[in-house]
Coordinates of C-alpha atoms in Angstrom, one line a residue:
Chain L
M1 CA 42.1 78.4 6.6
N2 CA 43.9 78.1 9.9
E3 CA 45.2 74.8 11.5
V4 CA 45.0 74.7 14.9
S5 CA 45.5 72.1 17.5
A6 CA 45.1 71.1 20.7
E7 CA 46.7 67.9 22.9
V8 CA 44.9 65.9 25.3
V9 CA 47.0 65.9 28.7
N10 CA 44.6 63.5 30.2
P11 CA 41.5 62.1 28.8
G12 CA 39.9 60.9 32.2
P13 CA 38.1 57.8 32.5
L14 CA 36.6 57.8 29.0
A15 CA 36.6 60.7 26.1
L16 CA 35.5 59.7 22.7
I17 CA 35.2 61.7 19.4
Q18 CA 31.5 61.6 18.5
D19 CA 29.2 63.0 15.9
Q20 CA 25.6 62.3 14.6
G21 CA 26.4 58.4 14.2
R22 CA 27.0 56.4 11.7
V23 CA 23.6 55.9 9.4
G24 CA 23.1 53.4 6.9
A25 CA 25.3 50.7 7.8
Q26 CA 23.1 48.7 9.8
H27 CA 22.4 46.3 7.3
L28 CA 26.1 45.1 7.5
G29 CA 26.0 44.7 11.1
I30 CA 27.8 48.0 12.1
G31 CA 26.3 50.2 14.7
V32 CA 24.9 54.0 14.7
S33 CA 27.0 55.2 17.9
G34 CA 27.2 59.0 17.8
A35 CA 26.8 61.3 20.7
A36 CA 24.6 59.8 23.5
D37 CA 23.4 63.0 24.3
R38 CA 22.4 64.7 21.1
H39 CA 20.8 67.9 22.6
A40 CA 24.3 68.8 24.2
A41 CA 26.3 68.0 21.3
G42 CA 24.3 69.7 19.2
W43 CA 24.2 72.8 21.0
A44 CA 27.8 72.8 21.7
N45 CA 28.5 73.0 18.0
R46 CA 25.6 75.6 17.4
L47 CA 27.2 78.0 19.9
L48 CA 30.1 77.9 17.5
G49 CA 28.3 78.1 14.0
N50 CA 29.8 74.5 13.5
L51 CA 27.9 72.3 11.2
G52 CA 25.1 69.7 13.1
D53 CA 27.3 66.8 12.6
A54 CA 31.0 68.4 13.1
P55 CA 32.9 65.8 15.4
V56 CA 32.8 66.7 19.1
V57 CA 34.5 65.1 22.5
E58 CA 32.5 63.4 24.5
V59 CA 33.8 63.6 27.9
C60 CA 32.4 61.0 30.4
L61 CA 32.4 61.6 33.9
G62 CA 35.4 64.5 34.0
N63 CA 39.0 64.6 35.1
F64 CA 39.6 65.7 31.2
R65 CA 42.6 68.2 30.6
L66 CA 43.5 69.5 27.3
R67 CA 46.3 71.7 26.3
F68 CA 45.6 74.3 23.4
R69 CA 48.6 74.6 21.2
E70 CA 46.7 77.6 19.5
S71 CA 44.4 80.6 20.3
T72 CA 41.3 78.4 19.8
Q73 CA 37.5 78.8 20.2
F74 CA 35.6 76.2 22.2
A75 CA 32.1 75.5 23.5
L76 CA 31.3 73.2 26.6
T77 CA 27.8 72.0 27.2
G78 CA 26.0 68.8 28.7
A79 CA 26.7 67.5 32.6
D80 CA 28.6 70.6 34.5
M81 CA 32.4 69.4 35.0
H82 CA 33.6 72.4 36.7
W83 CA 35.5 73.3 33.9
T84 CA 38.4 75.8 34.0
L85 CA 40.8 77.6 31.3
N86 CA 44.1 77.9 33.1
G87 CA 42.7 77.7 36.5
R88 CA 40.1 80.1 36.1
P89 CA 36.4 78.8 36.5
L90 CA 33.9 78.7 33.1
R91 CA 30.5 78.8 32.5
N92 CA 28.6 75.6 31.2
W93 CA 26.6 76.0 28.3
C94 CA 28.7 78.5 26.7
S95 CA 31.6 79.3 24.3
H96 CA 34.6 80.3 25.1
Q97 CA 37.9 81.7 23.4
A98 CA 41.6 80.0 24.7
P99 CA 45.0 82.0 24.3
A100 CA 47.7 79.6 22.8
G101 CA 49.1 77.3 25.7
A102 CA 45.7 77.4 27.8
I103 CA 45.1 74.6 29.7
L104 CA 41.4 73.4 29.7
A105 CA 40.7 71.1 32.7
C106 CA 37.6 69.3 34.7
S107 CA 37.1 67.7 37.8
F108 CA 34.4 64.9 38.1
T109 CA 30.7 65.7 37.8
S110 CA 28.2 65.5 40.4
R111 CA 25.4 65.6 38.3
G112 CA 25.1 63.9 34.9
L113 CA 27.3 61.9 33.0
R114 CA 28.7 63.3 30.1
A115 CA 30.0 66.6 29.1
Y116 CA 30.6 68.0 25.5
L117 CA 33.7 69.8 24.1
A118 CA 33.4 71.1 20.9
L119 CA 36.0 73.3 19.1
R120 CA 35.2 75.8 16.3
G121 CA 35.5 74.3 12.6
G122 CA 35.3 70.3 14.1
V123 CA 37.8 68.1 15.5
K124 CA 39.0 66.4 12.5
A125 CA 39.0 62.4 11.9
P126 CA 38.8 60.1 9.6
M127 CA 35.4 59.1 7.9
V128 CA 35.0 55.5 8.5
C129 CA 31.3 54.1 7.0
G130 CA 30.6 57.7 6.6
S131 CA 31.3 59.0 10.1
C132 CA 33.7 59.8 12.7
A133 CA 31.7 58.2 15.5
T134 CA 33.9 56.4 17.8
S135 CA 32.3 52.8 18.6
M136 CA 34.9 50.8 20.6
G137 CA 32.6 47.5 19.9
D138 CA 32.8 47.6 16.4
R139 CA 36.3 49.3 16.4
L140 CA 35.6 51.9 14.0
G141 CA 35.8 55.7 14.1
G142 CA 37.6 58.1 16.7
L143 CA 41.0 59.7 15.8
Y144 CA 42.6 56.9 14.3
G145 CA 39.6 55.5 12.7
D146 CA 39.6 51.9 14.8
G147 CA 37.6 52.8 17.6
R148 CA 40.2 53.5 20.2
P149 CA 38.9 56.1 22.9
L150 CA 41.2 59.2 22.8
E151 CA 44.3 58.7 25.1
A152 CA 47.2 61.1 26.8
G153 CA 49.3 62.5 24.2
D154 CA 46.5 62.4 21.3
C155 CA 46.2 65.7 19.2
L156 CA 43.1 67.2 18.1
Q157 CA 43.1 69.3 14.9
V158 CA 40.9 71.8 13.6
S159 CA 40.6 73.9 10.5
Q160 CA 39.3 77.1 11.8
R161 CA 38.2 80.2 9.5
A162 CA 41.4 82.4 10.0
F163 CA 40.7 86.1 11.6
F164 CA 37.0 84.8 12.8
P165 CA 35.8 87.4 15.4
F166 CA 34.9 85.6 18.6
S167 CA 31.7 86.7 20.1
Q168 CA 30.6 84.6 23.6
R169 CA 27.4 82.8 22.7
F170 CA 25.1 81.1 25.6
V171 CA 22.5 78.5 24.9
P172 CA 19.4 80.2 26.2
Q173 CA 18.0 79.0 29.7
K174 CA 15.4 77.2 28.6
F175 CA 17.6 74.5 26.6
Q176 CA 20.2 74.4 29.1
R177 CA 19.8 71.1 31.2
A178 CA 20.1 70.0 34.9
Y179 CA 20.1 66.4 35.3
G180 CA 18.4 65.7 38.2
E181 CA 17.9 62.4 40.3
A182 CA 14.6 61.4 38.6
I183 CA 13.7 60.9 35.0
E184 CA 10.4 60.7 32.8
L185 CA 11.0 58.6 29.8
R186 CA 7.9 58.7 27.3
V187 CA 7.5 55.6 25.2
V188 CA 5.7 54.4 22.1
P189 CA 4.9 51.0 22.1
S190 CA 6.6 48.7 19.6
N191 CA 7.4 45.7 17.8
Q192 CA 6.4 42.9 20.5
F193 CA 4.3 45.1 22.8
S194 CA 0.9 43.3 22.3
Q195 CA 2.5 40.1 22.8
F196 CA 3.5 40.9 26.5
S197 CA 0.7 40.0 29.0
A198 CA -2.1 43.1 30.2
Q199 CA -0.3 42.7 33.8
S200 CA 3.6 42.8 32.7
R201 CA 2.6 46.3 30.7
R202 CA 0.2 47.6 33.4
Q203 CA 3.3 46.7 35.8
F204 CA 6.0 48.4 33.3
F205 CA 4.3 51.8 33.1
A206 CA 3.7 51.8 37.2
S207 CA 7.0 51.0 38.1
I208 CA 9.6 53.1 39.3
F209 CA 12.7 51.5 37.9
R210 CA 16.5 52.8 38.8
V211 CA 19.1 52.9 36.4
A212 CA 21.8 50.0 37.2
P213 CA 25.4 50.4 37.5
E214 CA 26.1 48.1 34.5
S215 CA 24.7 50.4 32.2
D216 CA 26.8 52.1 29.3
R217 CA 26.8 53.2 26.0
M218 CA 25.4 49.7 24.3
G219 CA 22.6 50.0 27.0
V220 CA 21.4 51.6 30.1
R221 CA 19.9 48.5 32.4
M222 CA 17.0 48.8 34.9
Q223 CA 16.8 47.5 38.3
G224 CA 13.6 47.1 40.4
R225 CA 10.7 44.6 40.2
A226 CA 11.2 42.8 37.2
L227 CA 8.0 42.0 35.1
S228 CA 7.1 38.8 36.0
V229 CA 5.8 37.1 32.5
T230 CA 7.8 38.1 29.4
P231 CA 7.2 36.8 25.3
E232 CA 9.5 33.8 25.0
N233 CA 11.1 32.4 21.6
M234 CA 11.3 35.2 19.5
T235 CA 13.2 35.6 15.9
S236 CA 16.0 37.9 16.0
E237 CA 15.1 41.1 14.4
A238 CA 16.6 44.7 13.9
V239 CA 16.8 47.0 16.9
S240 CA 17.8 50.4 17.2
P241 CA 18.9 52.9 20.1
G242 CA 15.6 53.7 22.1
A243 CA 14.4 50.0 22.0
I244 CA 13.2 48.6 25.3
Q245 CA 14.4 45.3 25.4
V246 CA 12.9 42.6 28.2
P247 CA 15.4 39.9 28.6
P248 CA 13.9 36.4 30.8
N249 CA 15.0 37.9 34.0
G250 CA 12.2 40.8 33.5
L251 CA 14.6 43.6 33.6
P252 CA 13.9 46.1 31.0
I253 CA 17.3 47.6 29.2
V254 CA 16.9 50.5 27.1
L255 CA 19.5 50.5 24.2
M256 CA 21.5 53.0 23.4
P257 CA 23.6 54.3 20.3
D258 CA 26.7 51.8 20.5
C259 CA 23.5 48.7 20.9
Q260 CA 24.0 45.9 18.3
T261 CA 21.9 46.2 15.1
I262 CA 20.3 42.8 15.6
G263 CA 18.6 41.6 18.6
G264 CA 16.9 38.6 20.3
Y265 CA 14.9 40.1 23.3
P266 CA 11.4 40.7 23.1
K267 CA 10.6 44.7 22.6
L268 CA 8.0 46.5 24.8
G269 CA 8.2 49.5 23.0
H270 CA 10.9 52.3 22.0
V271 CA 11.8 55.9 24.1
Y272 CA 11.1 58.6 22.2
R273 CA 14.5 59.5 20.5
V274 CA 14.9 62.9 22.1
D275 CA 14.1 61.2 25.6
L276 CA 17.4 59.4 25.0
D277 CA 19.0 62.0 25.6
R278 CA 17.9 62.4 29.3
L279 CA 18.9 59.2 29.8
A280 CA 22.5 59.4 28.6
Q281 CA 22.9 61.5 31.3
A282 CA 21.2 59.1 34.2
R283 CA 23.6 58.3 36.6
P284 CA 23.2 55.1 38.6
E285 CA 20.3 54.8 41.1
T286 CA 18.5 57.8 38.9
H287 CA 14.8 56.8 38.9
V288 CA 13.1 56.1 36.0
R289 CA 9.6 56.3 35.1
F290 CA 8.2 55.4 31.6
V291 CA 5.0 57.2 30.5
L292 CA 2.8 55.9 27.5
G293 CA 3.5 58.6 24.5
D294 CA 2.1 58.8 21.1
R295 CA 3.7 58.2 17.8
A296 CA 2.7 61.5 16.2
E297 CA 4.0 63.5 19.6
S298 CA 7.5 61.4 19.2
Q299 CA 8.2 61.8 15.4
Q300 CA 7.2 65.3 15.8
E301 CA 9.8 66.2 18.6
S302 CA 12.2 64.0 16.3
L303 CA 11.8 65.8 13.3
L304 CA 11.8 69.1 15.1
H305 CA 14.8 68.5 16.7
T306 CA 16.6 66.9 13.5
Q307 CA 15.8 70.0 11.5
F308 CA 17.3 72.3 14.4
F309 CA 20.5 70.7 14.6
S310 CA 20.6 70.1 11.0
A311 CA 21.2 73.5 9.9
Q312 CA 23.9 74.7 8.1
E313 CA 27.2 76.3 9.0
C314 CA 26.4 79.8 10.0
V315 CA 28.3 82.8 11.7
Chain S
M1 CA 0.6 37.5 4.5
F2 CA 2.6 40.5 6.7
R3 CA 2.4 42.1 9.8
L4 CA 3.8 45.8 10.0
V5 CA 4.7 47.5 13.2
E6 CA 6.3 50.9 14.2
S7 CA 9.8 50.4 15.8
G8 CA 10.6 53.6 17.1
D9 CA 10.3 57.3 15.9
N10 CA 12.0 56.8 12.6
A11 CA 11.5 52.9 11.5
I12 CA 8.9 50.2 10.5
T13 CA 9.0 46.6 11.0
V14 CA 7.3 44.4 8.4
Y15 CA 7.0 40.7 9.4
L16 CA 6.9 38.8 6.3
A17 CA 6.7 35.1 7.8
D18 CA 6.1 33.3 11.1
Q19 CA 8.8 30.6 10.9
P20 CA 12.7 31.4 9.7
G21 CA 13.9 29.2 6.7
D22 CA 14.0 29.4 3.3
Q23 CA 10.4 30.3 2.3
A24 CA 11.0 33.3 5.0
L25 CA 14.4 34.4 3.0
A26 CA 12.8 34.3 -0.1
R27 CA 10.3 36.9 0.8
V28 CA 12.7 39.1 2.9
V29 CA 15.1 39.1 0.0
S30 CA 12.5 39.7 -2.7
F31 CA 11.0 42.7 -0.2
C32 CA 14.3 44.1 0.4
A33 CA 15.3 44.2 -3.6
Q34 CA 12.0 45.9 -4.1
A35 CA 11.8 48.4 -1.1
R36 CA 15.7 49.5 -2.4
E37 CA 14.3 50.2 -5.8
V38 CA 11.0 52.1 -4.7
M39 CA 11.7 52.9 -1.4
A40 CA 15.5 54.8 -2.0
H41 CA 14.8 58.5 -1.3
H42 CA 13.0 57.9 1.7
L43 CA 15.1 55.2 3.5
Q44 CA 18.4 55.4 5.3
D45 CA 19.1 51.8 5.7
L46 CA 16.8 48.6 5.7
V47 CA 17.8 45.6 8.1
P48 CA 16.5 42.4 6.8
S49 CA 16.6 39.4 9.2
Y50 CA 15.1 36.0 9.7
C51 CA 11.4 36.9 9.3
S52 CA 11.3 40.4 8.9
V53 CA 12.9 43.5 7.7
T54 CA 13.0 47.1 9.8
L55 CA 13.3 50.1 7.4
Y56 CA 14.8 53.5 9.0
F57 CA 13.5 56.3 7.3
D58 CA 14.9 59.7 6.9
V59 CA 12.6 61.8 9.1
L60 CA 13.4 65.1 7.0
R61 CA 12.5 63.4 3.7
S62 CA 9.7 60.9 4.7
D63 CA 7.5 60.3 7.4
F64 CA 5.6 57.0 8.8
Y65 CA 2.9 57.2 6.8
S66 CA 4.3 57.5 3.8
V67 CA 6.7 54.6 4.7
R68 CA 3.8 52.5 5.7
R69 CA 2.1 53.1 2.4
L70 CA 5.0 52.0 0.4
V71 CA 5.4 49.1 2.6
R72 CA 2.0 47.6 2.4
G73 CA 2.3 48.0 -1.7
I74 CA 5.2 45.6 -2.0
A75 CA 4.4 43.5 0.8
D76 CA 1.1 43.0 -0.9
R77 CA 2.8 42.3 -4.4
L78 CA 4.6 39.8 -2.6
D79 CA 1.8 37.4 -2.2
T80 CA 1.2 37.4 -5.4
E81 CA 4.8 37.0 -7.0
T82 CA 6.4 33.5 -7.5
M83 CA 9.3 33.5 -5.3
P84 CA 12.8 32.8 -6.5
T85 CA 14.0 29.5 -5.0
V86 CA 16.7 29.5 -2.5
T87 CA 18.5 26.6 -3.2
G88 CA 22.0 28.3 -3.6
D89 CA 22.9 25.2 -5.9
P90 CA 26.2 26.1 -7.3
A91 CA 25.3 24.0 -10.4
D92 CA 22.2 25.8 -11.1
E93 CA 22.6 28.2 -13.5
S94 CA 18.9 29.1 -14.4
G95 CA 19.6 32.5 -12.4
T96 CA 16.5 31.8 -10.4
S97 CA 18.0 31.3 -7.1
V98 CA 19.1 34.2 -4.8
G99 CA 22.6 34.7 -3.1
K100 CA 26.2 33.9 -3.8
V101 CA 28.1 30.4 -2.7
H102 CA 31.1 30.9 -0.6
V103 CA 33.4 28.2 -0.1
L104 CA 35.4 29.0 3.1
P105 CA 38.5 27.2 4.1
V106 CA 38.6 26.1 7.9
Y107 CA 41.2 24.7 9.9
Y108 CA 39.8 22.9 12.4
G109 CA 42.9 21.7 14.3
Q110 CA 43.2 21.3 18.0
D111 CA 45.4 25.0 18.2
A112 CA 42.2 26.5 16.9
A113 CA 39.0 24.7 17.9
M114 CA 39.1 25.7 21.8
D115 CA 35.7 23.9 22.3
M116 CA 36.1 20.6 20.4
A117 CA 36.3 18.4 23.3
R118 CA 33.2 20.1 24.5
V119 CA 31.0 19.5 21.2
A120 CA 32.8 15.8 20.9
Q121 CA 31.5 15.4 24.8
V122 CA 27.8 17.0 24.4
S123 CA 27.1 15.0 20.6
G124 CA 29.2 11.7 21.3
L125 CA 31.0 12.4 18.1
T126 CA 34.7 12.1 17.5
A127 CA 36.7 15.4 16.2
E128 CA 36.8 13.9 12.7
Q129 CA 32.8 13.0 12.5
I130 CA 32.4 16.7 13.9
I131 CA 34.4 18.3 11.3
A132 CA 32.7 15.9 8.3
T133 CA 29.3 16.6 9.7
H134 CA 30.2 20.6 9.7
S135 CA 31.8 20.7 6.7
T136 CA 29.5 19.1 4.5
Q137 CA 26.4 21.0 5.2
R138 CA 25.5 23.9 3.1
Y139 CA 24.4 27.3 5.4
R140 CA 22.2 29.9 4.9
V141 CA 22.9 33.6 5.9
Y142 CA 20.2 34.5 7.4
A143 CA 21.0 38.2 8.7
L144 CA 23.8 40.1 9.7
G145 CA 24.6 41.6 13.0
F146 CA 26.3 41.5 16.3
R147 CA 29.6 43.3 14.9
P148 CA 30.5 44.4 11.4
G149 CA 30.4 41.6 9.2
F150 CA 28.8 39.0 11.6
A151 CA 26.6 36.6 9.3
F152 CA 24.2 34.4 11.6
M153 CA 24.0 31.4 9.3
G154 CA 22.0 27.9 9.7
E155 CA 21.1 25.2 9.9
T156 CA 23.7 23.3 12.0
P157 CA 23.1 19.4 11.5
A158 CA 21.0 18.3 14.4
R159 CA 23.7 15.8 15.3
L160 CA 26.0 19.0 16.0
R161 CA 23.2 21.0 17.6
V162 CA 25.4 22.2 21.2
P163 CA 23.9 25.1 23.4
R164 CA 26.1 27.8 23.9
L165 CA 28.9 28.1 26.2
E166 CA 27.4 28.8 30.3
V167 CA 29.8 31.7 30.4
P168 CA 30.6 33.8 27.2
R169 CA 34.6 34.1 26.7
K170 CA 35.7 37.9 26.8
R171 CA 37.9 37.5 23.6
V172 CA 37.3 35.3 20.7
P173 CA 39.4 35.6 17.8
A174 CA 38.9 37.1 14.8
G175 CA 38.2 33.9 12.3
A176 CA 37.0 31.6 15.1
V177 CA 34.5 29.1 13.5
A178 CA 31.6 28.8 15.6
I179 CA 28.3 26.8 16.4
A180 CA 25.4 27.4 18.9
G181 CA 22.6 25.4 18.5
T182 CA 21.0 25.6 15.1
Q183 CA 23.4 28.5 14.2
A184 CA 26.4 28.9 12.6
A185 CA 29.0 31.5 12.4
I186 CA 32.3 33.1 12.2
Y187 CA 33.7 35.6 14.2
P188 CA 35.0 38.3 11.8
S189 CA 36.7 40.4 14.8
A190 CA 37.8 39.7 18.3
S191 CA 34.9 40.2 20.3
P192 CA 33.5 38.6 23.4
G193 CA 31.6 35.4 22.5
G194 CA 29.4 32.6 23.5
W195 CA 29.7 30.1 20.8
N196 CA 31.4 26.9 20.6
I197 CA 34.7 27.3 18.8
I198 CA 35.9 24.5 16.3
G199 CA 37.9 26.0 14.0
R200 CA 39.6 29.1 12.3
C201 CA 39.1 30.6 8.8
P202 CA 41.9 32.6 7.2
T203 CA 39.3 34.4 5.0
T204 CA 38.8 38.1 5.6
L205 CA 35.2 38.8 6.2
F206 CA 35.0 42.5 7.2
S207 CA 37.5 45.3 6.4
C208 CA 36.7 48.6 6.1
P209 CA 40.0 49.9 3.6
S210 CA 39.7 53.9 3.0
G211 CA 36.8 54.1 5.0
E212 CA 34.4 52.2 3.0
P213 CA 33.1 48.9 4.3
K214 CA 33.8 45.5 2.7
V215 CA 31.6 42.8 3.7
L216 CA 32.4 39.2 2.2
L217 CA 28.5 37.9 3.2
G218 CA 25.3 38.8 2.6
V219 CA 21.8 37.8 3.7
G220 CA 20.7 35.1 1.3
D221 CA 24.1 33.7 0.5
V222 CA 25.2 30.1 0.9
V223 CA 28.2 29.1 2.8
Q224 CA 30.3 25.6 2.6
F225 CA 33.1 25.2 4.8
Q226 CA 36.3 23.4 3.7
P227 CA 38.6 21.3 5.7
I228 CA 42.4 22.5 5.2
S229 CA 45.6 21.7 6.8
R230 CA 47.3 24.2 9.4
Q231 CA 50.2 24.9 6.8
A232 CA 47.4 25.9 4.7
F233 CA 45.8 27.9 7.1
L234 CA 49.0 29.7 7.6
D235 CA 49.6 30.4 3.9
K236 CA 46.4 31.7 3.6
G237 CA 47.3 34.2 6.0
G238 CA 45.9 33.2 8.8
R239 CA 47.0 33.8 12.3
L240 CA 46.9 30.9 15.3
H241 CA 48.5 33.7 17.7
E242 CA 47.0 37.1 18.1

């Protein structure tokens, strides 16, 4: 093994260590967290032959800067942030090799919200309740285990296999995503769906909502025409990423990976887990349309995604 | 009597009662115990709440249909079983009651009880009456959520039912003892919050030493609050200025 490290020079607005999330502790009130766009994060690891759950850096909005202390292999996916290595432009959705001392930098993205940086071998971080994922709300995970986002001066450490030959890899064109100004999210009716009035349900699927600026890793809020009637007096129950909650103001909120484990707002349905990856990249004002999906399709796609990205370490 | 609804790609929620309360809780606790035995290899997690249990399954090892079949089996049997009583009476040694009993110390002094004046105004009680009312009631833990180790407890006595703050606080300190409507809680860690704070508890409710979560309160447990002095609070490791 070959220990290499890199120093965060500037984290930008928000940079977080994430993996596939903290599964199995929701009954203790501990949220799942994990990469918001699992498609992009999964590909970043795959390009390097990393384990599917290797910790990566989730860079939100951009302006991130890193200095490699040793020669390091890395991969970039997700929102195009105009990455450069020592000032020279780098391709996105692609693996690269940095010489010792090189500076990796990006500017702000104009499409999408989150980029993923994977280092070969995976960033080292303490396991907290079975995961390294940073949860700022729960104060768990990340480089120090306490939920802090990355800060200037933080040192990312990796164990890479020595003398591993580098060959540049690309994500096939078909799986590279460009994040546009409108998305469709497929929905499986769930929990309180039948308690919403027929009119509210029709209106929900007929409306075009826009992503509200006060959206984050806990939830993406919709703005637009509010649903007129929503069920009342619900008893709190478990909630999970993808749930579409409708608070009394009638404007849906789609829960994201940092959501709470229990909620008291009625739920119309759940967005397909694979479609949440696109929502995670939706900037404010992105148009969102919800379309009725079905259980079998939703579960099949979720299974395919999980099987594909849970593949073992390879060369 | 139960109802079963899917809850996303990898989860099913089973509703075991219509009204929250001790009967609902007994069914929820009993269901969870059996599901943990029978369904362990299918599940990633199961999350109980007031009237329901949500089962998260591992999509690589199980699917909706298998989980639904097993859930129906367990829920059907619940109707024919005698439920354990949930008296939570510490004197009850028959072993039929569920949940542990916790006596938690609370310092109710002015420097810890930010909303005592508000609660007094709404309830028409004096601080002494509020403390006496709050600390003689036994509370049941109905759910964990909101933050790691945060226990939703009930019921707050009718005289103490005060609505939550109109504008939530950005930061409620760890250990804050709070009430809102019929509910009661202790904030395990500093977080935003909108409940009325009437005291501070020095006991650690959630910690994560060497990466393993330690949570004091569990669903079905019983909590009783015991008033303590400022000095006793400090002696027990409580901190007032954090």
